[in-house]
Short mmCIF file of N, CA and C in Angstrom, two decimals:
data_model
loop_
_atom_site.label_atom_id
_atom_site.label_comp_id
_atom_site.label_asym_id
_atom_site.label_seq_id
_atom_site.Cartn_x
_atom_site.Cartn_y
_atom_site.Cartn_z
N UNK A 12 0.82 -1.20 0.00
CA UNK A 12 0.00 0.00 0.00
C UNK A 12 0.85 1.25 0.00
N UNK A 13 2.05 1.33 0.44
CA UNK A 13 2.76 2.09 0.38
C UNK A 13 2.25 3.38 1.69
N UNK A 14 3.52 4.40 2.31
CA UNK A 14 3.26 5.56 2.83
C UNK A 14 2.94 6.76 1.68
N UNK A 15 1.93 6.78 2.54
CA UNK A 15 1.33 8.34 2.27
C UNK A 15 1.73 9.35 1.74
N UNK A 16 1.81 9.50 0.52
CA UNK A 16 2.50 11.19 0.48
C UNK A 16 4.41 10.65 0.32
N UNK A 17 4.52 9.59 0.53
CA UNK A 17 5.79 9.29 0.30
C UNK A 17 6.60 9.80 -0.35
N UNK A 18 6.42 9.34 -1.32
CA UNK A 18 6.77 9.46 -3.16
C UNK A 18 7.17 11.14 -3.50
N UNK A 19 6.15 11.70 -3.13
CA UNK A 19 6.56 13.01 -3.32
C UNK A 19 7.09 14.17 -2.09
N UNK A 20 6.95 13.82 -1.31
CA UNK A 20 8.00 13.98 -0.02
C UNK A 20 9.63 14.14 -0.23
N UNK A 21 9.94 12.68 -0.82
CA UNK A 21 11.07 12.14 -1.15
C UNK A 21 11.79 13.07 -2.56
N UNK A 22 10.73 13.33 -3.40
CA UNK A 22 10.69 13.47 -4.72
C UNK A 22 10.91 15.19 -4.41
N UNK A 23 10.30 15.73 -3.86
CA UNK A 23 10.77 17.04 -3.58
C UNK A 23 11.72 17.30 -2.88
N UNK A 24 11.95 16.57 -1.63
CA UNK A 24 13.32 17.20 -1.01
C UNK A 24 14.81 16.52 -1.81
N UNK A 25 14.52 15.76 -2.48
CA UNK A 25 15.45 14.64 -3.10
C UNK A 25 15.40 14.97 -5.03
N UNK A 26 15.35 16.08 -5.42
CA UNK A 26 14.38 16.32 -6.74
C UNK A 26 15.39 15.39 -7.47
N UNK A 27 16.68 14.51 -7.49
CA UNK A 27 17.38 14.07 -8.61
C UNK A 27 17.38 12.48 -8.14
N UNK A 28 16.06 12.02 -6.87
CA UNK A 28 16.18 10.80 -7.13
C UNK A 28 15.35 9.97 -7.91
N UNK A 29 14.73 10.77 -8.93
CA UNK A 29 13.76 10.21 -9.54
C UNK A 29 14.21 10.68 -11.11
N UNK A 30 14.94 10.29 -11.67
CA UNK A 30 14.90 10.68 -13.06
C UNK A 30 15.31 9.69 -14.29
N UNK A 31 15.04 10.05 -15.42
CA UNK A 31 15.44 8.84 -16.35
C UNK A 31 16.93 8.64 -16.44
N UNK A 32 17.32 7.23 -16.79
CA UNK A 32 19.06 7.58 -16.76
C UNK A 32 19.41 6.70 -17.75
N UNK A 33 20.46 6.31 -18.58
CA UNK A 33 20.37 5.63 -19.63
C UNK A 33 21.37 4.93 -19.04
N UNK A 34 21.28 3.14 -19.37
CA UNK A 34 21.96 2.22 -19.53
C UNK A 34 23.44 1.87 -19.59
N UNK A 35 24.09 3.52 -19.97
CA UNK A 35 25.15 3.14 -20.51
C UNK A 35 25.77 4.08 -19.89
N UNK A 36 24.72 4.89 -18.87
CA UNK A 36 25.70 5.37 -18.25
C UNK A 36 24.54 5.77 -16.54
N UNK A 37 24.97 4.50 -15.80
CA UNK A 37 24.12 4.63 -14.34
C UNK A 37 25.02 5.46 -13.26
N UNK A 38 24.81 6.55 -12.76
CA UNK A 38 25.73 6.74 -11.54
C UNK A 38 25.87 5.77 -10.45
N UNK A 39 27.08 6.39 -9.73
CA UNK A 39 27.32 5.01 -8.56
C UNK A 39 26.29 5.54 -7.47
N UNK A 40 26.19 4.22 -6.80
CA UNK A 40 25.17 4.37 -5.23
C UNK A 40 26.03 3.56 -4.67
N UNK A 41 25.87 4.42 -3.43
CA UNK A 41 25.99 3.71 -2.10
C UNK A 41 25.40 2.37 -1.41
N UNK A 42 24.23 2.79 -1.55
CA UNK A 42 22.84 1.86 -0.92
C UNK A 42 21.76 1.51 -1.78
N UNK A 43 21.17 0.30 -1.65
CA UNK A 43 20.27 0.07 -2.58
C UNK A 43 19.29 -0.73 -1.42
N UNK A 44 18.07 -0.53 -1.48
CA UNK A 44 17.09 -0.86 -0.46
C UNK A 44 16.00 -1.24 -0.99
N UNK A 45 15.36 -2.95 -1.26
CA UNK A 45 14.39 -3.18 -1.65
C UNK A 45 13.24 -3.33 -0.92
N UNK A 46 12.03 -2.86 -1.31
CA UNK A 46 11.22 -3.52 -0.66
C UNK A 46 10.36 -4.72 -1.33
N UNK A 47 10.83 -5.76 -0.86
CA UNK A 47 10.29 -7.32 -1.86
C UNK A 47 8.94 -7.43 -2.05
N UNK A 48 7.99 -7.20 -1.11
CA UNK A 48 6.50 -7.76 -1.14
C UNK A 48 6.46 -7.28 -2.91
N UNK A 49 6.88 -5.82 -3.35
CA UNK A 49 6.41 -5.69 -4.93
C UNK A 49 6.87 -6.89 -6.01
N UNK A 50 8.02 -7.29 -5.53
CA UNK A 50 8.85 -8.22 -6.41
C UNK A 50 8.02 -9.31 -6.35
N UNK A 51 7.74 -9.71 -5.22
CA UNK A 51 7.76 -10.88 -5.10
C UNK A 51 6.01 -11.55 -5.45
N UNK A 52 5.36 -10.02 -5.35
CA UNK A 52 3.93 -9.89 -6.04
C UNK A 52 4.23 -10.23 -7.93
N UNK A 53 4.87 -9.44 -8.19
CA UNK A 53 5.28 -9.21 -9.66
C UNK A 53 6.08 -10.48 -10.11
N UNK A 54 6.66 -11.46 -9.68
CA UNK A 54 6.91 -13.03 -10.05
C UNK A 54 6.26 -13.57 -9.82
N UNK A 55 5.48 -13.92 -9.25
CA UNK A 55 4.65 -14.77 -8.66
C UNK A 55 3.65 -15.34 -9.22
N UNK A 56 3.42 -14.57 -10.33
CA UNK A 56 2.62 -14.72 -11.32
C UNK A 56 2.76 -15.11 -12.79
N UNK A 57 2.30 -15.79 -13.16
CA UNK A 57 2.76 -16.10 -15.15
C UNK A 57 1.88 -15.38 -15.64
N UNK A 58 2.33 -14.63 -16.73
CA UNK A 58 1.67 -14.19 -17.89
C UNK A 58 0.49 -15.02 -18.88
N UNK A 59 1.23 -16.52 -18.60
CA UNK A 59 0.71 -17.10 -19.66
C UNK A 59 -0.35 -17.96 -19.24
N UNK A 60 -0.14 -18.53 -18.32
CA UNK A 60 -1.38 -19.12 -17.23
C UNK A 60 -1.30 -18.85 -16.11
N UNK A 61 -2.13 -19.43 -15.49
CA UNK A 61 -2.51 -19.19 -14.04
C UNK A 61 -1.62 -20.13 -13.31
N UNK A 62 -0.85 -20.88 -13.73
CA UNK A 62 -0.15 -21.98 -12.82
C UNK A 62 1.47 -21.38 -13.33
N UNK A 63 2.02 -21.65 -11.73
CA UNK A 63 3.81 -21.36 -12.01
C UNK A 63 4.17 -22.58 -10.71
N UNK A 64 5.16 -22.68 -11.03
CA UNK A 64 5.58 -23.84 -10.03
C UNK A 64 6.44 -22.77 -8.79
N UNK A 65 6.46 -23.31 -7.69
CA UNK A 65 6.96 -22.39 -6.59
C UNK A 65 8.69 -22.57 -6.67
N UNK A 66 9.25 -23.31 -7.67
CA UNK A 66 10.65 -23.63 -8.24
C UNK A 66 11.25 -22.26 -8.96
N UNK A 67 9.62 -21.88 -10.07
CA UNK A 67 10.09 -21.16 -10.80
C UNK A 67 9.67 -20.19 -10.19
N UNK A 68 8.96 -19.37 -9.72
CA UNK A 68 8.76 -18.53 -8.82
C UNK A 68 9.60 -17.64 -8.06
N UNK A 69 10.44 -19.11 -7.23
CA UNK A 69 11.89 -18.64 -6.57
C UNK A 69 12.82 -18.01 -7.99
N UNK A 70 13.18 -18.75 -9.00
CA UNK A 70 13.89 -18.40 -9.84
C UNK A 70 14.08 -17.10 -10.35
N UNK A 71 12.54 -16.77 -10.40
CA UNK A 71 11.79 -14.99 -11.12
C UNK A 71 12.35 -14.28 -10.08
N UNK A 72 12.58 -14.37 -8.58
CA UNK A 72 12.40 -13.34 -7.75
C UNK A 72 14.20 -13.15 -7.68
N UNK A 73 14.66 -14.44 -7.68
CA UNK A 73 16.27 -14.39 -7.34
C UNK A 73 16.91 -13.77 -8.57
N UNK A 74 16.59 -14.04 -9.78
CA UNK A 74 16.91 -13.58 -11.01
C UNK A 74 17.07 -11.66 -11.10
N UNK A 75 15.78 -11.46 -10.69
CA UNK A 75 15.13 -9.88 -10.75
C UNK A 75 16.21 -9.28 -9.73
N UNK A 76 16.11 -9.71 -8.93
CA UNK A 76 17.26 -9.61 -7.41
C UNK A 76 18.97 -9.57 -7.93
N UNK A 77 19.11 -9.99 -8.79
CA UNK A 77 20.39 -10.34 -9.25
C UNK A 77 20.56 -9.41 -10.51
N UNK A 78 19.56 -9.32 -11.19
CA UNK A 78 19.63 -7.81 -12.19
C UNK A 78 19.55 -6.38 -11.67
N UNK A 79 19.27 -6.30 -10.83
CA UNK A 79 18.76 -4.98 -9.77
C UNK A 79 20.12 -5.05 -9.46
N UNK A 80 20.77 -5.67 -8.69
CA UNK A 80 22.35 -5.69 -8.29
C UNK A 80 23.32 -5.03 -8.95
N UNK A 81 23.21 -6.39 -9.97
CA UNK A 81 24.19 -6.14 -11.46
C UNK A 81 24.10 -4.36 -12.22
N UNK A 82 23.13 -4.24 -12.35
CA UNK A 82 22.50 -2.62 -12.65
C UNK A 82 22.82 -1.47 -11.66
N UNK A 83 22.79 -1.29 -10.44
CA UNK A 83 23.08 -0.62 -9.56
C UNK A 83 23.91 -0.62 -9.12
N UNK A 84 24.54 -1.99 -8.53
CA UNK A 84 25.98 -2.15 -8.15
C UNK A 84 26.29 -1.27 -6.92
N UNK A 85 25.28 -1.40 -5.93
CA UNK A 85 25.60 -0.96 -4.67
C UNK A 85 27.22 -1.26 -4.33
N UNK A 86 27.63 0.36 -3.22
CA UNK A 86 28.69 -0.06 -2.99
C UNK A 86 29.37 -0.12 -1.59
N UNK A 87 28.22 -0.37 -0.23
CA UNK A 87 28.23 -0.43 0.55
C UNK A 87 27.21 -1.27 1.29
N UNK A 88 25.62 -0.84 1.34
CA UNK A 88 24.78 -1.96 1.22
C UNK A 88 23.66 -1.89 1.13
N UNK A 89 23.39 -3.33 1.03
CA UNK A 89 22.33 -3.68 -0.41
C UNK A 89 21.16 -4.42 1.61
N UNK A 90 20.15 -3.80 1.17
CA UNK A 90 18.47 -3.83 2.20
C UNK A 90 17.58 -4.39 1.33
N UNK A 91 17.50 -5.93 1.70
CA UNK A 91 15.68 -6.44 1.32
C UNK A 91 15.08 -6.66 2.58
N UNK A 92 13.86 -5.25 2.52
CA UNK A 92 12.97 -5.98 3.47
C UNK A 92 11.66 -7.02 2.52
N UNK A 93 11.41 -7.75 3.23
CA UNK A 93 9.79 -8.28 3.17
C UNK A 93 9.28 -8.25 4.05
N UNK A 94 7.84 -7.70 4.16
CA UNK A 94 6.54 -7.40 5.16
C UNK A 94 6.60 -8.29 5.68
N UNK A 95 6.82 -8.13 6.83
CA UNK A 95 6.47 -8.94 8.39
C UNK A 95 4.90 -8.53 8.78
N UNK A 96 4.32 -8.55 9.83
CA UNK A 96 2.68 -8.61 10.48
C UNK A 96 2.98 -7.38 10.54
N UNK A 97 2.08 -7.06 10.41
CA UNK A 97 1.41 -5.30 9.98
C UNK A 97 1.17 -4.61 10.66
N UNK A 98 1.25 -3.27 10.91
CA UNK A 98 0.13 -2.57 12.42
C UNK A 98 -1.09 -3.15 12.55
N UNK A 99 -1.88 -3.34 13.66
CA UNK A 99 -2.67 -3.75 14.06
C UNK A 99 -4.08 -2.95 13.15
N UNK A 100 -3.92 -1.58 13.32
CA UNK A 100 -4.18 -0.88 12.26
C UNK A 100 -5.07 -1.28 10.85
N UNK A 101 -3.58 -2.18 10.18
CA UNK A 101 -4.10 -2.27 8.80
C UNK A 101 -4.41 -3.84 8.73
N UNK A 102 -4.17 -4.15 9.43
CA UNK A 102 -4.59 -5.99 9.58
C UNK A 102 -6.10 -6.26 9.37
N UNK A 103 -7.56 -5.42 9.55
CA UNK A 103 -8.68 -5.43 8.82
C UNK A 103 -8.52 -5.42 7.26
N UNK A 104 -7.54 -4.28 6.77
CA UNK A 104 -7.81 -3.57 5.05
C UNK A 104 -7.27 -4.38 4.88
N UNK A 105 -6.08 -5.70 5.10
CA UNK A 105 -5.20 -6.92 4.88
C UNK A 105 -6.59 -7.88 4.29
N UNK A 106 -6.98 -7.93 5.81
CA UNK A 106 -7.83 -9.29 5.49
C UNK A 106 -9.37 -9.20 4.59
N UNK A 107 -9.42 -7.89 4.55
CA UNK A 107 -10.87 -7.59 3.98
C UNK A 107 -10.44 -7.94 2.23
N UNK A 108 -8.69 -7.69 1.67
CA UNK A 108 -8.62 -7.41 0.85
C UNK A 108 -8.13 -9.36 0.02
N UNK A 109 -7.55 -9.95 1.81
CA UNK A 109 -7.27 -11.60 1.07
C UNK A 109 -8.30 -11.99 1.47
N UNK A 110 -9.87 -11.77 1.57
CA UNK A 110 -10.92 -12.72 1.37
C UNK A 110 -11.59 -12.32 -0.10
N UNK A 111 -11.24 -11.04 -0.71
CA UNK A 111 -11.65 -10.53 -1.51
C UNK A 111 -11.12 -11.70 -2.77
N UNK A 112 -9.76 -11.65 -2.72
CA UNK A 112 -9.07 -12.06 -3.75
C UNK A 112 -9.23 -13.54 -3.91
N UNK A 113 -9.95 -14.17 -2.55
CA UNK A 113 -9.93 -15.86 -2.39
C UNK A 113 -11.65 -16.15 -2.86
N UNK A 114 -12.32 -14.68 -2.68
CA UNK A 114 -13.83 -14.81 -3.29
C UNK A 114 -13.62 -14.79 -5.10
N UNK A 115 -12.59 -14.18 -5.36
CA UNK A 115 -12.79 -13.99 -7.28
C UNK A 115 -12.12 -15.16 -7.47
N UNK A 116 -11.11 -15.79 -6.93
CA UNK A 116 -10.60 -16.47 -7.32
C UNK A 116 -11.64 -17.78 -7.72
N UNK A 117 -12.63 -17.94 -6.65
CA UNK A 117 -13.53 -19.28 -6.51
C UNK A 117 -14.78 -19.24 -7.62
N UNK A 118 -14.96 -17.52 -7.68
CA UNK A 118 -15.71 -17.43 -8.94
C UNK A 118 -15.19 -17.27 -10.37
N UNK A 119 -13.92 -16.93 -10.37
CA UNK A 119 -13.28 -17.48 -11.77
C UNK A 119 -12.79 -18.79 -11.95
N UNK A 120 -12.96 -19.74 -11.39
CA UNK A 120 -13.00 -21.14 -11.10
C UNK A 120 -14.33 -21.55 -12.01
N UNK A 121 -15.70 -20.49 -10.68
CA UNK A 121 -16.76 -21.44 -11.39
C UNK A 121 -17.85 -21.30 -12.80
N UNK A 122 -16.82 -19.50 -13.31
CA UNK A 122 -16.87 -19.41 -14.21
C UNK A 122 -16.34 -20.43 -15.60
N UNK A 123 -15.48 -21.06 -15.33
CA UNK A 123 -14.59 -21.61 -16.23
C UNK A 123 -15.33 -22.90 -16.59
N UNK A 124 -16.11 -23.26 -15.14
CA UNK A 124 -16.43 -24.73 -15.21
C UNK A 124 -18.08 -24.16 -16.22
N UNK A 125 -18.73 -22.86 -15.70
CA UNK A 125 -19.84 -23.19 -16.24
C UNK A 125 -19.75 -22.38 -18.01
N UNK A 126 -18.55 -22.44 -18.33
CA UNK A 126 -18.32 -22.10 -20.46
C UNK A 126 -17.78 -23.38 -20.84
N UNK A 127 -17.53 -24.66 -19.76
CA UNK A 127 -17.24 -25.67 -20.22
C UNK A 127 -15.99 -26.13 -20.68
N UNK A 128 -15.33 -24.98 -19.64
CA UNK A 128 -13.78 -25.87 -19.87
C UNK A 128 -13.40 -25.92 -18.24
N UNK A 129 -11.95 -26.87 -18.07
CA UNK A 129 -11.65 -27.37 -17.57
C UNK A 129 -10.73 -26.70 -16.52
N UNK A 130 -11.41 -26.20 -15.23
CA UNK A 130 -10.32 -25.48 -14.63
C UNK A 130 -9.09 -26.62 -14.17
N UNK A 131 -7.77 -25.88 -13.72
CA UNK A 131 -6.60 -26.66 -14.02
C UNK A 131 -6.52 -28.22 -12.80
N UNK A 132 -6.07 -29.03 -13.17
CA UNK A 132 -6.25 -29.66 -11.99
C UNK A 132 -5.76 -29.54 -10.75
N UNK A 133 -4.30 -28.74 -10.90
CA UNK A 133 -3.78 -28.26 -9.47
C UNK A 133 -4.40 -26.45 -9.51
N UNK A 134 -4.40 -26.27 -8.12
CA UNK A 134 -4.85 -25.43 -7.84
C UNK A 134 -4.31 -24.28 -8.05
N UNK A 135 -4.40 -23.15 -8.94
CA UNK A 135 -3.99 -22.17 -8.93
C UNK A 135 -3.15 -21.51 -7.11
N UNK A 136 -1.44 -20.76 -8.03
CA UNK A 136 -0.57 -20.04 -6.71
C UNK A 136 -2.13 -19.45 -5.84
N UNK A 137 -2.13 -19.30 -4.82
CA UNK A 137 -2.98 -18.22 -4.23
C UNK A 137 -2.11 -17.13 -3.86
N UNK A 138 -2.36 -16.19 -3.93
CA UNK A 138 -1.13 -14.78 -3.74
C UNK A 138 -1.51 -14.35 -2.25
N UNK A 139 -2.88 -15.20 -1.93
CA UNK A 139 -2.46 -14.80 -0.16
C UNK A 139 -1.47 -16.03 0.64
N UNK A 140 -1.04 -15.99 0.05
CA UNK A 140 0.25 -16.84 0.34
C UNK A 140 1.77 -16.26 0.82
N UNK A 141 1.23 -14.94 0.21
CA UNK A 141 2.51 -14.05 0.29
C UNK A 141 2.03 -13.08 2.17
N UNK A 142 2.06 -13.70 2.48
CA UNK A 142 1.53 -13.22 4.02
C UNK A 142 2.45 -13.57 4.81
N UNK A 143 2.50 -12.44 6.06
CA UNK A 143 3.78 -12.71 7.14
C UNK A 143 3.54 -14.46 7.71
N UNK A 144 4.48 -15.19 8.24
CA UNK A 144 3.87 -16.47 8.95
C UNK A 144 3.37 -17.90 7.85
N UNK A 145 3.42 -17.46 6.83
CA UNK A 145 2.66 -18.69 5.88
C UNK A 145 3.70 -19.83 5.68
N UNK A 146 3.79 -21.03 5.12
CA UNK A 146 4.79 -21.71 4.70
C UNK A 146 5.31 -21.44 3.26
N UNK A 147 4.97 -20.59 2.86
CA UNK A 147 5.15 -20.32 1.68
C UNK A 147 6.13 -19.40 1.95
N UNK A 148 5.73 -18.45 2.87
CA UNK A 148 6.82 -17.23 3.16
C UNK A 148 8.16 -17.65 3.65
N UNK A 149 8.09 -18.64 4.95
CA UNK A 149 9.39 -19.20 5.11
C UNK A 149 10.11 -19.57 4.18
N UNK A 150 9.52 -20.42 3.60
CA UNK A 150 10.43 -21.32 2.30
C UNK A 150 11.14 -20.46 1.29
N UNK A 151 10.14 -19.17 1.21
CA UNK A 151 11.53 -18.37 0.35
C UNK A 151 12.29 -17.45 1.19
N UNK A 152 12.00 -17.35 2.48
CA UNK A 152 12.71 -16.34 3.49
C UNK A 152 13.87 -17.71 3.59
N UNK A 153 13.93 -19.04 3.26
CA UNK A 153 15.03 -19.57 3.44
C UNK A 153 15.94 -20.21 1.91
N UNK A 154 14.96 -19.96 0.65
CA UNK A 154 15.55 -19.97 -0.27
C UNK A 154 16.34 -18.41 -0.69
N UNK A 155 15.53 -17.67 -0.12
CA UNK A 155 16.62 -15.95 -0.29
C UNK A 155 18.18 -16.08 0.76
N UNK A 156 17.75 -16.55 2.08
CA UNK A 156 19.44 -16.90 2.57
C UNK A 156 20.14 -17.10 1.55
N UNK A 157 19.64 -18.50 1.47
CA UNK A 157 20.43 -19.47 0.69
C UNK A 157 21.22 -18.68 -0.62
N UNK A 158 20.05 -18.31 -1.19
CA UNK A 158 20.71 -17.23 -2.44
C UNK A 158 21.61 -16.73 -2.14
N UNK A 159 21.58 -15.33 -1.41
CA UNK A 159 22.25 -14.27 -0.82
C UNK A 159 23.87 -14.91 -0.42
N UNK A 160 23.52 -16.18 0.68
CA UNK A 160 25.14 -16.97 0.62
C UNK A 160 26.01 -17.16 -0.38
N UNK A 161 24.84 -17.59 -1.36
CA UNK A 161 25.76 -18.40 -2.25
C UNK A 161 26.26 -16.86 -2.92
N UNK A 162 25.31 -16.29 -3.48
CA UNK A 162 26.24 -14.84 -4.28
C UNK A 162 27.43 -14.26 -3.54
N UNK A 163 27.31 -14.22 -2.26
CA UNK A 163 28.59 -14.13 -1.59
C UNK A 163 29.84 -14.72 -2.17
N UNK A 164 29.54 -15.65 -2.23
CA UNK A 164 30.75 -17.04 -2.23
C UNK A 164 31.13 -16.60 -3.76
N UNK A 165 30.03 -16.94 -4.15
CA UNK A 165 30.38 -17.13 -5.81
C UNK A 165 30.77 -15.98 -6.79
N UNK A 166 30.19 -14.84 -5.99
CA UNK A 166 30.15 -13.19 -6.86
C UNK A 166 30.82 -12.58 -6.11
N UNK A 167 32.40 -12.14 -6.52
CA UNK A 167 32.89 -11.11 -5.76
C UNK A 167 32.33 -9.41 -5.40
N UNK A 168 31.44 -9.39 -6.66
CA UNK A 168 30.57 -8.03 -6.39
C UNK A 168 29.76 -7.74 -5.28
N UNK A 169 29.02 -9.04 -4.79
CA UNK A 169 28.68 -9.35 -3.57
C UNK A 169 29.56 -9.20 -2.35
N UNK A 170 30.42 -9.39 -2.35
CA UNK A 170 31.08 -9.85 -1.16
C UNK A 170 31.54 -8.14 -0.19
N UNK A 171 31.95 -7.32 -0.90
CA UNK A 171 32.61 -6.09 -0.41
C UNK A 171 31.46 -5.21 0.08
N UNK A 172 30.22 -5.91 0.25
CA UNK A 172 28.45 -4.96 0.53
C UNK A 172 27.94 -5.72 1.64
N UNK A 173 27.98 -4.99 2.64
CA UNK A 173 26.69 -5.14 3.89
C UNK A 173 25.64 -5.33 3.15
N UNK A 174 25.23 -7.12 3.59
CA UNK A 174 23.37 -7.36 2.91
C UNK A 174 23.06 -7.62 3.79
N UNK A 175 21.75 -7.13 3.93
CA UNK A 175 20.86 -6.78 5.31
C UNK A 175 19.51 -7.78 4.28
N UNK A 176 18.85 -8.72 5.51
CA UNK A 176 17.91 -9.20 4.85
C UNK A 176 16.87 -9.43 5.79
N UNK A 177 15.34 -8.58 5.96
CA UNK A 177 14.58 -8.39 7.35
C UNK A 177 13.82 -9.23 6.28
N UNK A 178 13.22 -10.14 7.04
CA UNK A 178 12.62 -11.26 6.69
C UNK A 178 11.27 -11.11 7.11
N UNK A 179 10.54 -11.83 7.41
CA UNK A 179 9.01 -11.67 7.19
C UNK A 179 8.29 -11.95 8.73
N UNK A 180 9.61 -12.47 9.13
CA UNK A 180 9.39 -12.94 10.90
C UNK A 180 9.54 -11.36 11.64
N UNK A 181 10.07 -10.35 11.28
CA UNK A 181 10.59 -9.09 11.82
C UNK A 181 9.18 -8.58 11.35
N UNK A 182 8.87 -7.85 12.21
CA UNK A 182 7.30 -6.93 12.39
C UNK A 182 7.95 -5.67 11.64
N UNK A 183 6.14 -5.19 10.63
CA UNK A 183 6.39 -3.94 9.78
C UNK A 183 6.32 -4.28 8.33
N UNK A 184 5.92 -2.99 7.85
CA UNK A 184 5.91 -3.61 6.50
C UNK A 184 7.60 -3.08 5.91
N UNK A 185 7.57 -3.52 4.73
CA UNK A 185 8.91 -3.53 4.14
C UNK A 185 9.27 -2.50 4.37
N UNK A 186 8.71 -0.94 3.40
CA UNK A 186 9.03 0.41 3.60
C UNK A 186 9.36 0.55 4.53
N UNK A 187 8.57 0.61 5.75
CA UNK A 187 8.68 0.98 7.15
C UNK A 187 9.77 0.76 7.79
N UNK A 188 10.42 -0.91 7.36
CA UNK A 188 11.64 -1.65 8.07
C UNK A 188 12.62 -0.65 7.30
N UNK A 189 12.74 -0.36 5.77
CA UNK A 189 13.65 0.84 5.17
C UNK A 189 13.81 1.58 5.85
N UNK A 190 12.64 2.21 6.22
CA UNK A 190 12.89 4.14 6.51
C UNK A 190 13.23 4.04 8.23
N UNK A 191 13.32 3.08 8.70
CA UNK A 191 13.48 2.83 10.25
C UNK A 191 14.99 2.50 10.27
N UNK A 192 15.57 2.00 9.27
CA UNK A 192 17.36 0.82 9.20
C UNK A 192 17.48 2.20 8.77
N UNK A 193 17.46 3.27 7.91
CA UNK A 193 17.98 4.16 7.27
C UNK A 193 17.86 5.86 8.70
N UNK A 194 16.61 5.88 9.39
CA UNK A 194 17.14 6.69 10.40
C UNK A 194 17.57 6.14 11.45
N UNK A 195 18.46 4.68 11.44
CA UNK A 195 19.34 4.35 12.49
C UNK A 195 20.55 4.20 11.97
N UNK A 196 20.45 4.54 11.05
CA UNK A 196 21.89 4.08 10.01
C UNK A 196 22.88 5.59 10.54
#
């Protein structure tokens, strides 16, 4: 959902962090700070059907993660948060919004069945899956370690950068865990 007024907060006191830059010629950064829930919304999904395997899934997010790098080339360090449990706050607009998405989902199901084709036999990803606490969330909060190690080892570009990785067990949403590591930094 993002903060409020963020964007242009940032965008005004900061007027040159938002501009087009060409390929061939990126300035250097210091810090590079993701916030995953978008990424990990934005793989999670196939273009082409409704089914992705949670193999390839991991692949889309580590891949994207590894071009973002390669492109920026932080040179001190590199911040993925993913949303941990939420303010208490927004934990209604959460859940009002994953019963929403688990209601279309059941009626584009029984749409499919009543034009007479065949919904898939495994069950479509559910994207409320991507929730603090799920098994779904662990499994890539421990396939992202895993990543992150191995680029260490294997990518010297990696190695000379503080990676900070707030996982989904740490309370807050992603932004929030940013703008909190960055006024303690």
């Amino acid at each position: 959902m993002g903060i409020p007024k963020f964007y242009r907060w940032l965008s005004e006191r900061y007027p040159t962090c938002s501009q087009l830059i060409s390929f061939t010629h990126i300035p250097e950064f210091d810090n590079l700070y993701l916030d995953m829930n978008g990424i990990i919304h934005k793989w999670s999904h196939n273009e082409h059907s409704l089914q992705i395997s949670e193999a390839r899934m991991f692949i889309n997010i580590f891949s994207y993660i590894e071009h973002l790098f390669e492109k920026i080339k932080p040179k001190k360090l590199f911040f993925l948060a993913i949303d941990g449990v939420a303010p208490r706050a927004k934990m209604n607009q959460q859940r009002r919004r994953r019963f929403r998405t688990a209601k279309n989902a059941e009626k584009a199901r029984r749409k499919m069945i009543l034009k007479g084709e065949d919904p898939p036999a495994e069950a479509p990803f559910d994207s409320n899956c991507i929730t603090p606490g799920t098994e779904f969330m662990a499994k890539l909060s421990n396939h992202l370690r895993y990543f992150i190690n191995k680029k260490i080892t294997d990518d010297a570009s990696w190695r000379g950068v503080v990676i900070v990785l707030s996982g989904h067990e740490t309370p807050g949403e992603g932004e929030h865990k940013i703008m909190e590591y960055i006024r303690h930094a």
